[in-house]
Structures are given as C-alpha cells and as structure tokens.
mmCIF file with all atom_site columns, C-alpha atoms in Angstrom:
data_model
loop_
_atom_site.group_PDB
_atom_site.id
_atom_site.type_symbol
_atom_site.label_atom_id
_atom_site.label_alt_id
_atom_site.label_comp_id
_atom_site.label_asym_id
_atom_site.label_entity_id
_atom_site.label_seq_id
_atom_site.pdbx_PDB_ins_code
_atom_site.Cartn_x
_atom_site.Cartn_y
_atom_site.Cartn_z
_atom_site.occupancy
_atom_site.B_iso_or_equiv
_atom_site.pdbx_formal_charge
_atom_site.auth_seq_id
_atom_site.auth_comp_id
_atom_site.auth_asym_id
_atom_site.auth_atom_id
_atom_site.pdbx_PDB_model_num
ATOM 1   C CA . MET A 1 1   ? -11.134 0.833   24.129  1.00 0.00 ? 1   MET A CA 1
ATOM 2   C CA . ARG A 1 2   ? -9.422  1.079   20.768  1.00 0.00 ? 2   ARG A CA 1
ATOM 3   C CA . LYS A 1 3   ? -7.107  -1.730  19.705  1.00 0.00 ? 3   LYS A CA 1
ATOM 4   C CA . ILE A 1 4   ? -3.422  -0.959  19.087  1.00 0.00 ? 4   ILE A CA 1
ATOM 5   C CA . SER A 1 5   ? -1.921  -2.987  16.222  1.00 0.00 ? 5   SER A CA 1
ATOM 6   C CA . LEU A 1 6   ? 1.556   -3.270  14.806  1.00 0.00 ? 6   LEU A CA 1
ATOM 7   C CA . PHE A 1 7   ? 1.384   -4.007  11.056  1.00 0.00 ? 7   PHE A CA 1
ATOM 8   C CA . ILE A 1 8   ? 4.844   -4.351  9.589   1.00 0.00 ? 8   ILE A CA 1
ATOM 9   C CA . ALA A 1 9   ? 7.154   -6.524  7.482   1.00 0.00 ? 9   ALA A CA 1
ATOM 10  C CA . MET A 1 10  ? 10.565  -7.817  8.432   1.00 0.00 ? 10  MET A CA 1
ATOM 11  C CA . SER A 1 11  ? 13.293  -9.924  6.894   1.00 0.00 ? 11  SER A CA 1
ATOM 12  C CA . LEU A 1 12  ? 13.599  -13.526 8.004   1.00 0.00 ? 12  LEU A CA 1
ATOM 13  C CA . ASP A 1 13  ? 16.486  -12.457 10.246  1.00 0.00 ? 13  ASP A CA 1
ATOM 14  C CA . GLY A 1 14  ? 14.413  -9.764  11.971  1.00 0.00 ? 14  GLY A CA 1
ATOM 15  C CA . TYR A 1 15  ? 15.191  -6.460  10.230  1.00 0.00 ? 15  TYR A CA 1
ATOM 16  C CA . ILE A 1 16  ? 12.659  -3.839  9.085   1.00 0.00 ? 16  ILE A CA 1
ATOM 17  C CA . ALA A 1 17  ? 15.216  -1.892  7.029   1.00 0.00 ? 17  ALA A CA 1
ATOM 18  C CA . ASP A 1 18  ? 18.675  -2.565  5.651   1.00 0.00 ? 18  ASP A CA 1
ATOM 19  C CA . SER A 1 19  ? 21.810  -0.929  7.082   1.00 0.00 ? 19  SER A CA 1
ATOM 20  C CA . LYS A 1 20  ? 21.137  2.234   5.038   1.00 0.00 ? 20  LYS A CA 1
ATOM 21  C CA . GLY A 1 21  ? 17.475  2.401   6.088   1.00 0.00 ? 21  GLY A CA 1
ATOM 22  C CA . GLY A 1 22  ? 16.286  1.062   2.719   1.00 0.00 ? 22  GLY A CA 1
ATOM 23  C CA . VAL A 1 23  ? 13.235  -1.122  2.183   1.00 0.00 ? 23  VAL A CA 1
ATOM 24  C CA . ASP A 1 24  ? 13.509  -1.996  -1.503  1.00 0.00 ? 24  ASP A CA 1
ATOM 25  C CA . TRP A 1 25  ? 13.847  -5.669  -0.500  1.00 0.00 ? 25  TRP A CA 1
ATOM 26  C CA . LEU A 1 26  ? 10.208  -5.784  0.719   1.00 0.00 ? 26  LEU A CA 1
ATOM 27  C CA . LYS A 1 27  ? 8.870   -8.189  -1.863  1.00 0.00 ? 27  LYS A CA 1
ATOM 28  C CA . GLY A 1 28  ? 8.120   -11.851 -2.351  1.00 0.00 ? 28  GLY A CA 1
ATOM 29  C CA . GLN A 1 29  ? 10.289  -14.457 -3.977  1.00 0.00 ? 29  GLN A CA 1
ATOM 30  C CA . SER A 1 30  ? 9.061   -13.791 -7.501  1.00 0.00 ? 30  SER A CA 1
ATOM 31  C CA . SER A 1 31  ? 7.196   -11.095 -9.363  1.00 0.00 ? 31  SER A CA 1
ATOM 32  C CA . ASP A 1 32  ? 4.898   -13.410 -11.275 1.00 0.00 ? 32  ASP A CA 1
ATOM 33  C CA . GLU A 1 33  ? 3.105   -14.971 -8.301  1.00 0.00 ? 33  GLU A CA 1
ATOM 34  C CA . GLU A 1 34  ? -0.107  -13.496 -6.999  1.00 0.00 ? 34  GLU A CA 1
ATOM 35  C CA . ASN A 1 35  ? 0.137   -11.607 -3.721  1.00 0.00 ? 35  ASN A CA 1
ATOM 36  C CA . ILE A 1 36  ? -2.602  -11.506 -1.120  1.00 0.00 ? 36  ILE A CA 1
ATOM 37  C CA . ASP A 1 37  ? -3.748  -7.997  -0.190  1.00 0.00 ? 37  ASP A CA 1
ATOM 38  C CA . THR A 1 38  ? -3.679  -8.237  3.610   1.00 0.00 ? 38  THR A CA 1
ATOM 39  C CA . TYR A 1 39  ? -3.283  -4.453  3.905   1.00 0.00 ? 39  TYR A CA 1
ATOM 40  C CA . SER A 1 40  ? -6.781  -3.648  2.566   1.00 0.00 ? 40  SER A CA 1
ATOM 41  C CA . GLU A 1 41  ? -8.375  -6.035  5.027   1.00 0.00 ? 41  GLU A CA 1
ATOM 42  C CA . PHE A 1 42  ? -6.281  -4.715  7.930   1.00 0.00 ? 42  PHE A CA 1
ATOM 43  C CA . VAL A 1 43  ? -7.066  -1.020  7.371   1.00 0.00 ? 43  VAL A CA 1
ATOM 44  C CA . LYS A 1 44  ? -10.842 -1.571  7.376   1.00 0.00 ? 44  LYS A CA 1
ATOM 45  C CA . ASN A 1 45  ? -10.641 -1.419  11.179  1.00 0.00 ? 45  ASN A CA 1
ATOM 46  C CA . ILE A 1 46  ? -8.111  1.448   11.418  1.00 0.00 ? 46  ILE A CA 1
ATOM 47  C CA . ASP A 1 47  ? -8.627  5.210   11.476  1.00 0.00 ? 47  ASP A CA 1
ATOM 48  C CA . THR A 1 48  ? -5.423  6.395   13.153  1.00 0.00 ? 48  THR A CA 1
ATOM 49  C CA . ILE A 1 49  ? -1.742  5.832   12.367  1.00 0.00 ? 49  ILE A CA 1
ATOM 50  C CA . LEU A 1 50  ? 1.243   6.496   14.596  1.00 0.00 ? 50  LEU A CA 1
ATOM 51  C CA . MET A 1 51  ? 4.731   6.698   13.087  1.00 0.00 ? 51  MET A CA 1
ATOM 52  C CA . GLY A 1 52  ? 8.125   8.128   13.867  1.00 0.00 ? 52  GLY A CA 1
ATOM 53  C CA . TRP A 1 53  ? 9.798   10.918  11.923  1.00 0.00 ? 53  TRP A CA 1
ATOM 54  C CA . ASN A 1 54  ? 12.119  8.612   9.949   1.00 0.00 ? 54  ASN A CA 1
ATOM 55  C CA . THR A 1 55  ? 9.186   6.510   8.730   1.00 0.00 ? 55  THR A CA 1
ATOM 56  C CA . TYR A 1 56  ? 7.245   9.639   7.751   1.00 0.00 ? 56  TYR A CA 1
ATOM 57  C CA . HIS A 1 57  ? 10.267  11.109  5.969   1.00 0.00 ? 57  HIS A CA 1
ATOM 58  C CA . GLN A 1 58  ? 10.850  7.877   4.021   1.00 0.00 ? 58  GLN A CA 1
ATOM 59  C CA . VAL A 1 59  ? 7.208   7.790   2.892   1.00 0.00 ? 59  VAL A CA 1
ATOM 60  C CA . VAL A 1 60  ? 7.159   11.392  1.650   1.00 0.00 ? 60  VAL A CA 1
ATOM 61  C CA . THR A 1 61  ? 10.613  11.424  0.060   1.00 0.00 ? 61  THR A CA 1
ATOM 62  C CA . GLU A 1 62  ? 11.098  7.878   -1.307  1.00 0.00 ? 62  GLU A CA 1
ATOM 63  C CA . LEU A 1 63  ? 8.076   5.606   -1.179  1.00 0.00 ? 63  LEU A CA 1
ATOM 64  C CA . SER A 1 64  ? 5.341   8.050   -2.226  1.00 0.00 ? 64  SER A CA 1
ATOM 65  C CA . PRO A 1 65  ? 6.750   11.551  -2.778  1.00 0.00 ? 65  PRO A CA 1
ATOM 66  C CA . ASN A 1 66  ? 3.850   12.763  -4.930  1.00 0.00 ? 66  ASN A CA 1
ATOM 67  C CA . GLU A 1 67  ? 0.908   11.597  -2.853  1.00 0.00 ? 67  GLU A CA 1
ATOM 68  C CA . TRP A 1 68  ? 0.199   11.095  0.851   1.00 0.00 ? 68  TRP A CA 1
ATOM 69  C CA . VAL A 1 69  ? -0.903  7.453   0.759   1.00 0.00 ? 69  VAL A CA 1
ATOM 70  C CA . TYR A 1 70  ? -2.512  7.532   4.220   1.00 0.00 ? 70  TYR A CA 1
ATOM 71  C CA . ASN A 1 71  ? -5.104  10.212  3.413   1.00 0.00 ? 71  ASN A CA 1
ATOM 72  C CA . ASP A 1 72  ? -7.958  8.072   4.783   1.00 0.00 ? 72  ASP A CA 1
ATOM 73  C CA . PHE A 1 73  ? -6.458  8.185   8.271   1.00 0.00 ? 73  PHE A CA 1
ATOM 74  C CA . THR A 1 74  ? -5.365  10.660  10.915  1.00 0.00 ? 74  THR A CA 1
ATOM 75  C CA . THR A 1 75  ? -1.606  10.252  11.208  1.00 0.00 ? 75  THR A CA 1
ATOM 76  C CA . TYR A 1 76  ? 0.450   11.268  14.225  1.00 0.00 ? 76  TYR A CA 1
ATOM 77  C CA . VAL A 1 77  ? 4.149   11.760  13.494  1.00 0.00 ? 77  VAL A CA 1
ATOM 78  C CA . ILE A 1 78  ? 6.419   11.689  16.539  1.00 0.00 ? 78  ILE A CA 1
ATOM 79  C CA . THR A 1 79  ? 9.185   14.272  16.144  1.00 0.00 ? 79  THR A CA 1
ATOM 80  C CA . HIS A 1 80  ? 11.174  16.669  18.304  1.00 0.00 ? 80  HIS A CA 1
ATOM 81  C CA . ASN A 1 81  ? 11.233  19.242  15.503  1.00 0.00 ? 81  ASN A CA 1
ATOM 82  C CA . GLU A 1 82  ? 8.600   21.896  14.864  1.00 0.00 ? 82  GLU A CA 1
ATOM 83  C CA . TYR A 1 83  ? 6.414   21.264  11.817  1.00 0.00 ? 83  TYR A CA 1
ATOM 84  C CA . THR A 1 84  ? 3.024   22.615  10.827  1.00 0.00 ? 84  THR A CA 1
ATOM 85  C CA . SER A 1 85  ? 0.295   20.036  11.251  1.00 0.00 ? 85  SER A CA 1
ATOM 86  C CA . SER A 1 86  ? -2.634  19.591  8.898   1.00 0.00 ? 86  SER A CA 1
ATOM 87  C CA . GLU A 1 87  ? -6.036  18.012  9.364   1.00 0.00 ? 87  GLU A CA 1
ATOM 88  C CA . LYS A 1 88  ? -4.690  14.572  8.419   1.00 0.00 ? 88  LYS A CA 1
ATOM 89  C CA . ILE A 1 89  ? -1.035  14.780  9.551   1.00 0.00 ? 89  ILE A CA 1
ATOM 90  C CA . ARG A 1 90  ? -0.319  15.869  13.111  1.00 0.00 ? 90  ARG A CA 1
ATOM 91  C CA . PHE A 1 91  ? 3.265   16.417  14.158  1.00 0.00 ? 91  PHE A CA 1
ATOM 92  C CA . THR A 1 92  ? 3.803   16.017  17.874  1.00 0.00 ? 92  THR A CA 1
ATOM 93  C CA . SER A 1 93  ? 6.621   15.776  20.382  1.00 0.00 ? 93  SER A CA 1
ATOM 94  C CA . THR A 1 94  ? 4.331   14.058  22.888  1.00 0.00 ? 94  THR A CA 1
ATOM 95  C CA . ASN A 1 95  ? 5.798   10.928  24.433  1.00 0.00 ? 95  ASN A CA 1
ATOM 96  C CA . PRO A 1 96  ? 4.416   8.076   22.277  1.00 0.00 ? 96  PRO A CA 1
ATOM 97  C CA . VAL A 1 97  ? 3.426   6.024   25.338  1.00 0.00 ? 97  VAL A CA 1
ATOM 98  C CA . ASP A 1 98  ? 1.370   8.926   26.693  1.00 0.00 ? 98  ASP A CA 1
ATOM 99  C CA . LEU A 1 99  ? -0.089  9.629   23.252  1.00 0.00 ? 99  LEU A CA 1
ATOM 100 C CA . ILE A 1 100 ? -1.210  6.015   22.761  1.00 0.00 ? 100 ILE A CA 1
ATOM 101 C CA . LYS A 1 101 ? -2.751  5.884   26.235  1.00 0.00 ? 101 LYS A CA 1
ATOM 102 C CA . SER A 1 102 ? -4.686  9.062   25.445  1.00 0.00 ? 102 SER A CA 1
ATOM 103 C CA . LEU A 1 103 ? -5.763  8.003   21.940  1.00 0.00 ? 103 LEU A CA 1
ATOM 104 C CA . LYS A 1 104 ? -6.847  4.602   23.214  1.00 0.00 ? 104 LYS A CA 1
ATOM 105 C CA . LYS A 1 105 ? -9.463  6.258   25.442  1.00 0.00 ? 105 LYS A CA 1
ATOM 106 C CA . GLU A 1 106 ? -10.981 8.254   22.555  1.00 0.00 ? 106 GLU A CA 1
ATOM 107 C CA . ASN A 1 107 ? -13.793 6.987   20.356  1.00 0.00 ? 107 ASN A CA 1
ATOM 108 C CA . GLY A 1 108 ? -12.753 5.561   17.030  1.00 0.00 ? 108 GLY A CA 1
ATOM 109 C CA . LYS A 1 109 ? -11.434 2.554   15.223  1.00 0.00 ? 109 LYS A CA 1
ATOM 110 C CA . GLY A 1 110 ? -8.093  0.870   15.800  1.00 0.00 ? 110 GLY A CA 1
ATOM 111 C CA . ILE A 1 111 ? -4.679  2.499   15.882  1.00 0.00 ? 111 ILE A CA 1
ATOM 112 C CA . TRP A 1 112 ? -1.910  1.273   13.573  1.00 0.00 ? 112 TRP A CA 1
ATOM 113 C CA . ILE A 1 113 ? 1.680   1.485   14.724  1.00 0.00 ? 113 ILE A CA 1
ATOM 114 C CA . CYS A 1 114 ? 3.402   1.907   11.358  1.00 0.00 ? 114 CYS A CA 1
ATOM 115 C CA . GLY A 1 115 ? 7.053   2.306   12.406  1.00 0.00 ? 115 GLY A CA 1
ATOM 116 C CA . GLY A 1 116 ? 9.865   2.823   13.132  1.00 0.00 ? 116 GLY A CA 1
ATOM 117 C CA . ALA A 1 117 ? 11.808  0.573   15.415  1.00 0.00 ? 117 ALA A CA 1
ATOM 118 C CA . ASN A 1 118 ? 12.415  3.074   18.228  1.00 0.00 ? 118 ASN A CA 1
ATOM 119 C CA . LEU A 1 119 ? 8.734   3.979   18.480  1.00 0.00 ? 119 LEU A CA 1
ATOM 120 C CA . ILE A 1 120 ? 7.704   0.311   18.346  1.00 0.00 ? 120 ILE A CA 1
ATOM 121 C CA . GLN A 1 121 ? 10.188  -0.616  21.075  1.00 0.00 ? 121 GLN A CA 1
ATOM 122 C CA . GLN A 1 122 ? 8.868   2.092   23.404  1.00 0.00 ? 122 GLN A CA 1
ATOM 123 C CA . LEU A 1 123 ? 5.331   0.739   23.031  1.00 0.00 ? 123 LEU A CA 1
ATOM 124 C CA . ILE A 1 124 ? 6.451   -2.894  23.425  1.00 0.00 ? 124 ILE A CA 1
ATOM 125 C CA . ASN A 1 125 ? 8.322   -1.994  26.605  1.00 0.00 ? 125 ASN A CA 1
ATOM 126 C CA . GLU A 1 126 ? 5.038   -0.727  28.054  1.00 0.00 ? 126 GLU A CA 1
ATOM 127 C CA . ASP A 1 127 ? 3.092   -3.724  26.637  1.00 0.00 ? 127 ASP A CA 1
ATOM 128 C CA . LEU A 1 128 ? 0.722   -1.404  24.743  1.00 0.00 ? 128 LEU A CA 1
ATOM 129 C CA . ILE A 1 129 ? 0.448   -3.387  21.499  1.00 0.00 ? 129 ILE A CA 1
ATOM 130 C CA . ASP A 1 130 ? -2.625  -5.606  21.394  1.00 0.00 ? 130 ASP A CA 1
ATOM 131 C CA . CYS A 1 131 ? -2.061  -7.296  18.044  1.00 0.00 ? 131 CYS A CA 1
ATOM 132 C CA . TYR A 1 132 ? 1.072   -8.017  16.004  1.00 0.00 ? 132 TYR A CA 1
ATOM 133 C CA . TYR A 1 133 ? 0.661   -8.378  12.211  1.00 0.00 ? 133 TYR A CA 1
ATOM 134 C CA . ILE A 1 134 ? 4.111   -9.428  11.015  1.00 0.00 ? 134 ILE A CA 1
ATOM 135 C CA . THR A 1 135 ? 4.923   -10.321 7.409   1.00 0.00 ? 135 THR A CA 1
ATOM 136 C CA . ILE A 1 136 ? 8.133   -12.319 7.061   1.00 0.00 ? 136 ILE A CA 1
ATOM 137 C CA . ILE A 1 137 ? 9.919   -11.478 3.795   1.00 0.00 ? 137 ILE A CA 1
ATOM 138 C CA . PRO A 1 138 ? 12.071  -14.251 2.249   1.00 0.00 ? 138 PRO A CA 1
ATOM 139 C CA . THR A 1 139 ? 15.308  -12.292 2.599   1.00 0.00 ? 139 THR A CA 1
ATOM 140 C CA . LEU A 1 140 ? 18.271  -12.467 4.977   1.00 0.00 ? 140 LEU A CA 1
ATOM 141 C CA . LEU A 1 141 ? 19.695  -8.957  5.333   1.00 0.00 ? 141 LEU A CA 1
ATOM 142 C CA . GLY A 1 142 ? 22.471  -9.743  7.815   1.00 0.00 ? 142 GLY A CA 1
ATOM 143 C CA . SER A 1 143 ? 22.342  -6.249  9.309   1.00 0.00 ? 143 SER A CA 1
ATOM 144 C CA . GLY A 1 144 ? 20.116  -3.217  9.497   1.00 0.00 ? 144 GLY A CA 1
ATOM 145 C CA . ILE A 1 145 ? 17.388  -1.912  11.771  1.00 0.00 ? 145 ILE A CA 1
ATOM 146 C CA . ARG A 1 146 ? 16.004  -4.676  13.979  1.00 0.00 ? 146 ARG A CA 1
ATOM 147 C CA . LEU A 1 147 ? 12.294  -4.861  14.683  1.00 0.00 ? 147 LEU A CA 1
ATOM 148 C CA . PHE A 1 148 ? 12.632  -6.276  18.191  1.00 0.00 ? 148 PHE A CA 1
ATOM 149 C CA . GLU A 1 149 ? 15.619  -5.112  20.204  1.00 0.00 ? 149 GLU A CA 1
ATOM 150 C CA . ASN A 1 150 ? 16.278  -4.920  23.940  1.00 0.00 ? 150 ASN A CA 1
ATOM 151 C CA . ALA A 1 151 ? 12.790  -5.498  25.312  1.00 0.00 ? 151 ALA A CA 1
ATOM 152 C CA . LYS A 1 152 ? 12.379  -4.773  29.010  1.00 0.00 ? 152 LYS A CA 1
ATOM 153 C CA . SER A 1 153 ? 10.436  -7.954  29.661  1.00 0.00 ? 153 SER A CA 1
ATOM 154 C CA . GLU A 1 154 ? 8.927   -11.008 28.054  1.00 0.00 ? 154 GLU A CA 1
ATOM 155 C CA . ILE A 1 155 ? 5.547   -10.653 26.349  1.00 0.00 ? 155 ILE A CA 1
ATOM 156 C CA . LYS A 1 156 ? 3.758   -13.917 25.715  1.00 0.00 ? 156 LYS A CA 1
ATOM 157 C CA . LEU A 1 157 ? 1.781   -14.048 22.480  1.00 0.00 ? 157 LEU A CA 1
ATOM 158 C CA . ARG A 1 158 ? -0.858  -16.312 20.975  1.00 0.00 ? 158 ARG A CA 1
ATOM 159 C CA . LEU A 1 159 ? -0.740  -17.160 17.260  1.00 0.00 ? 159 LEU A CA 1
ATOM 160 C CA . ARG A 1 160 ? -4.141  -16.231 15.764  1.00 0.00 ? 160 ARG A CA 1
ATOM 161 C CA . ASN A 1 161 ? -3.518  -16.778 12.068  1.00 0.00 ? 161 ASN A CA 1
ATOM 162 C CA . ILE A 1 162 ? -0.838  -17.657 9.555   1.00 0.00 ? 162 ILE A CA 1
ATOM 163 C CA . GLN A 1 163 ? -0.935  -17.593 5.777   1.00 0.00 ? 163 GLN A CA 1
ATOM 164 C CA . SER A 1 164 ? 1.747   -17.796 3.151   1.00 0.00 ? 164 SER A CA 1
ATOM 165 C CA . TYR A 1 165 ? 2.006   -16.537 -0.419  1.00 0.00 ? 165 TYR A CA 1
ATOM 166 C CA . ASN A 1 166 ? 4.844   -15.722 -2.793  1.00 0.00 ? 166 ASN A CA 1
ATOM 167 C CA . GLY A 1 167 ? 7.401   -16.955 -0.250  1.00 0.00 ? 167 GLY A CA 1
ATOM 168 C CA . MET A 1 168 ? 6.138   -14.560 2.424   1.00 0.00 ? 168 MET A CA 1
ATOM 169 C CA . ALA A 1 169 ? 4.409   -15.538 5.669   1.00 0.00 ? 169 ALA A CA 1
ATOM 170 C CA . ASP A 1 170 ? 1.832   -13.363 7.415   1.00 0.00 ? 170 ASP A CA 1
ATOM 171 C CA . LEU A 1 171 ? 1.698   -14.030 11.141  1.00 0.00 ? 171 LEU A CA 1
ATOM 172 C CA . ILE A 1 172 ? -0.944  -12.548 13.433  1.00 0.00 ? 172 ILE A CA 1
ATOM 173 C CA . TYR A 1 173 ? -0.372  -12.660 17.179  1.00 0.00 ? 173 TYR A CA 1
ATOM 174 C CA . THR A 1 174 ? -2.283  -11.262 20.147  1.00 0.00 ? 174 THR A CA 1
ATOM 175 C CA . ARG A 1 175 ? -1.218  -11.005 23.755  1.00 0.00 ? 175 ARG A CA 1
ATOM 176 C CA . ARG A 1 176 ? -1.972  -14.063 25.874  1.00 0.00 ? 176 ARG A CA 1
#
C-alpha cells in the first residue's frame, strides 16, 4: 500500500496561513543562513499530490503563476466546481477520504497531502495520514488558518526525526 504523507509548514502557534490566507512569512529567521533542502529528499518517494482548491489557486495565482511547479507529479485538486483536467492536474469533486482510500490501493509511490486545512482535517479525522512532516517556522501569527482544528479523536504519534536550521525545526512523526 502507498504511504500517505502530510508535508507542510506552520507557524510556532499552529497556523498554515495568516488571517488573509497569505504565506509570505514562510521563511527562517535570517536570509543569510543556509537552509536544508528537505523538500527534494521528501519528493523522491512521491508521485501523487492531493490538494484543495484554495491551495491550488494560491499556487497558480501567487506562488508560481508562470509555471506549474508540480509537473513531476499527478496532482488531484479537490473542488466542487467544474474544471477541465489535464494529464498532470486532475480536478475532482470526489470525497477526499474516498479518493485517498482508492489511490492508496493503486500501484505507485507515496501520496503527498499538500493542503489546505479543511482537506487535511478530513483525512486526520479518518486517521488516513501515515507520516507527518511538519516544519515549524519561527513566527507567531496570532491568528489565521490553523493546521490542526477540531479533530474527532486522539491520534498518537511517534517522533522519527528532528532537525533544525535557520531557526526552523523539521519534525517527522508516524502513527504509533
């Protein structure tokens, strides 16, 4: 079975976006310190991405409007609106829990849950995430979009790895 991984950054106080949905605060404590490229290592074992509409829209309009940065993967975008899919980007209104259960049975590498918070919460509530890659950014936002909100039940995790660089901490957890 394919492994389902959440790979995301959050502020020290638990937000993945500020109160306006912005992510321009996603950086270390200084620009002159070397950052570790955990993303390149992570994606070696990924071939599929799942994201919500808001995450997709932010990527194509703000973060990378001129180039689809996830071209090496098949991306499923959860949306209730009708859009034309392509070979690499598949728009679907399928329930994300059902979609993950189906994709998990297919052959392939791991599946990356890219965002947003609503999609992540649905998968957490069904305990479908195998591995949590969380980068803690040295920022207190005070408000915004919380990563973990209103879980149905407790999920016990085991810390697998921790590393720090440029004021950030990468934490990797798996289910116990």
